[in-house]
Coordinates of C-alpha atoms in Angstrom, one line a residue:
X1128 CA -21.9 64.5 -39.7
X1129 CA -21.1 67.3 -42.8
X1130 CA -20.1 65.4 -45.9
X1131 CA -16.4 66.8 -47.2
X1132 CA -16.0 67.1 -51.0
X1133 CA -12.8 68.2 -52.2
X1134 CA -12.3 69.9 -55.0
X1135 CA -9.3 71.2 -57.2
X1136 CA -9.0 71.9 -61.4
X1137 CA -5.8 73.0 -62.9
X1138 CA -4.6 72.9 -66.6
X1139 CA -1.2 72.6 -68.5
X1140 CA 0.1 75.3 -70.0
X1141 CA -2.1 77.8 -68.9
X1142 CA -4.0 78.0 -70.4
X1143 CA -4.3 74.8 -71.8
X1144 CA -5.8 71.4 -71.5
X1145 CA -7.8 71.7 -68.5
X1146 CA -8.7 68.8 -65.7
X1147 CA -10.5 68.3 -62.5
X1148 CA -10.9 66.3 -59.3
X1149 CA -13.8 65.9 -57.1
X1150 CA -12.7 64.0 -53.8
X1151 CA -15.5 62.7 -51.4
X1152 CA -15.8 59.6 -49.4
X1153 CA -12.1 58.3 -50.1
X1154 CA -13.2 58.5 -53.5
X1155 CA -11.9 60.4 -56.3
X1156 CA -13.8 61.6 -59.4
X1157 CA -10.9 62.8 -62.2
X1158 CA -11.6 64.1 -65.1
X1159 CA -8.3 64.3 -67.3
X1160 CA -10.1 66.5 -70.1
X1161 CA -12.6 69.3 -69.7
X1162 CA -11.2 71.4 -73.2
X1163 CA -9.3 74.7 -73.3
X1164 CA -9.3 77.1 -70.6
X1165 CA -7.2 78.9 -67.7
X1166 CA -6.4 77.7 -64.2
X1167 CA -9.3 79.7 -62.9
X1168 CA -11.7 78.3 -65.1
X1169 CA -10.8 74.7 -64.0
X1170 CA -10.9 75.5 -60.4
X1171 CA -14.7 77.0 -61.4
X1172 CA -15.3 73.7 -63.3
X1173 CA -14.0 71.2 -60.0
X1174 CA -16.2 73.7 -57.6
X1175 CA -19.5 73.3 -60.0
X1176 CA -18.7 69.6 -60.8
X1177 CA -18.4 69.0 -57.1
X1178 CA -21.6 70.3 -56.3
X1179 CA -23.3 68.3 -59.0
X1180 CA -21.3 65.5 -57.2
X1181 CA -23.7 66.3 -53.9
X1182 CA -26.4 66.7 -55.3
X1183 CA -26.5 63.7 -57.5
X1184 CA -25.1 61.9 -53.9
X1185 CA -28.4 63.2 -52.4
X1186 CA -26.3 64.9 -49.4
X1187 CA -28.1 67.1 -47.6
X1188 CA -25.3 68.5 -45.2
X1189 CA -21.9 68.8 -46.6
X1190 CA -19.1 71.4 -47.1
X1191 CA -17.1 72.0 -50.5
X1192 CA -13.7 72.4 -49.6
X1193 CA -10.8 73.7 -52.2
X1194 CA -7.8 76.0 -52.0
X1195 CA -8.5 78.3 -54.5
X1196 CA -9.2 81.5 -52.6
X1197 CA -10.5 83.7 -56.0
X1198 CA -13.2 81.1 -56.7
X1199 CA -14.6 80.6 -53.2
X1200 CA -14.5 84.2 -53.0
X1201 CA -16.2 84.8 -55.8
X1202 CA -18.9 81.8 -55.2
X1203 CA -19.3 83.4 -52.2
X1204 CA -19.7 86.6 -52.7
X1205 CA -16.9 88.7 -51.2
X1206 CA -15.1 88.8 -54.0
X1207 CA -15.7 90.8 -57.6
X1208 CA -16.5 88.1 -60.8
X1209 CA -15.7 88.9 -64.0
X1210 CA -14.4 87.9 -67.8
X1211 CA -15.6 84.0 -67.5
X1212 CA -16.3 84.1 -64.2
X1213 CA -19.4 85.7 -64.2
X1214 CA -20.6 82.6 -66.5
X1215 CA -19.5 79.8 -63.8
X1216 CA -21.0 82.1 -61.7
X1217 CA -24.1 82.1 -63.8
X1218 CA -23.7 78.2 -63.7
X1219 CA -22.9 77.9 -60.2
X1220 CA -26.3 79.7 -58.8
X1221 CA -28.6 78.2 -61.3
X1222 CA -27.2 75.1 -59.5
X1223 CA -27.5 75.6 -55.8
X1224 CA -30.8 77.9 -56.3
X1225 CA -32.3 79.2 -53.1
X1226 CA -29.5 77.3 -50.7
X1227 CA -26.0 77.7 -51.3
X1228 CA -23.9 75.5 -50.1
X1229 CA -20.8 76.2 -47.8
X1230 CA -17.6 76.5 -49.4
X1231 CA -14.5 77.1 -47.5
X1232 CA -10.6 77.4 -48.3
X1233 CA -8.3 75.1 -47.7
X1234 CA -4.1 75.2 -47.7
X1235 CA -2.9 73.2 -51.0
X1236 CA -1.5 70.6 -49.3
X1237 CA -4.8 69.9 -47.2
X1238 CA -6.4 69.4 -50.4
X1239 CA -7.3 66.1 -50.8
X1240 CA -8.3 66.7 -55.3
X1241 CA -5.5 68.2 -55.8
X1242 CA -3.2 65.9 -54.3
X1243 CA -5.4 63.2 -56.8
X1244 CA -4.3 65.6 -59.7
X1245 CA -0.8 65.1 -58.8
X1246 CA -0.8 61.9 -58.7
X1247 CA -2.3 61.5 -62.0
X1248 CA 1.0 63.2 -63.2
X1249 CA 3.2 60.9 -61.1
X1250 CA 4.1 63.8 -58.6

């Protein structure tokens, strides 16, 4: 059976203080403080932590799922990078290598890291 990861990012203001959430196995992975950047950069961050996440898990079939439709468009190709996209990019690829993984969008409230987010704001 595919392993699901969820993944979300999001900052306050934006751009601002930005944070993550990884969400795999009932588990989530939050980190509260990744620096300075914009919304899209911490969605880029959550997508790249969460295949770090799979890797390091050893899964060998899974599925990153998040609800950010620029980001998997762009890791996936039918969508244009550019400005600091093209370094997650950069990041991304160097990351899978010769396999990429599957990435799909999800609706918001499907989204298992970013309803983990929310929480951690007490919404």
């Amino acid at each position: 059976m595919r392993t699901k990861l969820y993944f979300d990012g999001g900052c306050r203001p934006n751009p601002g203080t930005m944070e993550i959430a990884v969400v795999v196995g009932g588990k989530a992975h939050v980190l509260p403080d990744m620096g300075t950047g914009s919304s899209m950069d911490a969605e880029w961050l959550a997508l790249i932590h969460a295949l770090r996440l799979a890797q390091d898990l050893g899964l060998a079939d899974f599925v990153l799922l998040g609800d950010s439709a620029a980001v998997i468009g762009q890791a996936n190709g039918s969508l244009k990078c550019r400005g600091a996209g093209l370094r997650h990019m950069a990041e991304f690829r160097a990351l899978a290598g010769d396999r990429p993984p599957a990435i799909r969008y999800i609706k918001r409230s499907q989204n298992l890291a970013g309803i983990a987010l929310a929480r951690l704001h007490g919404r």
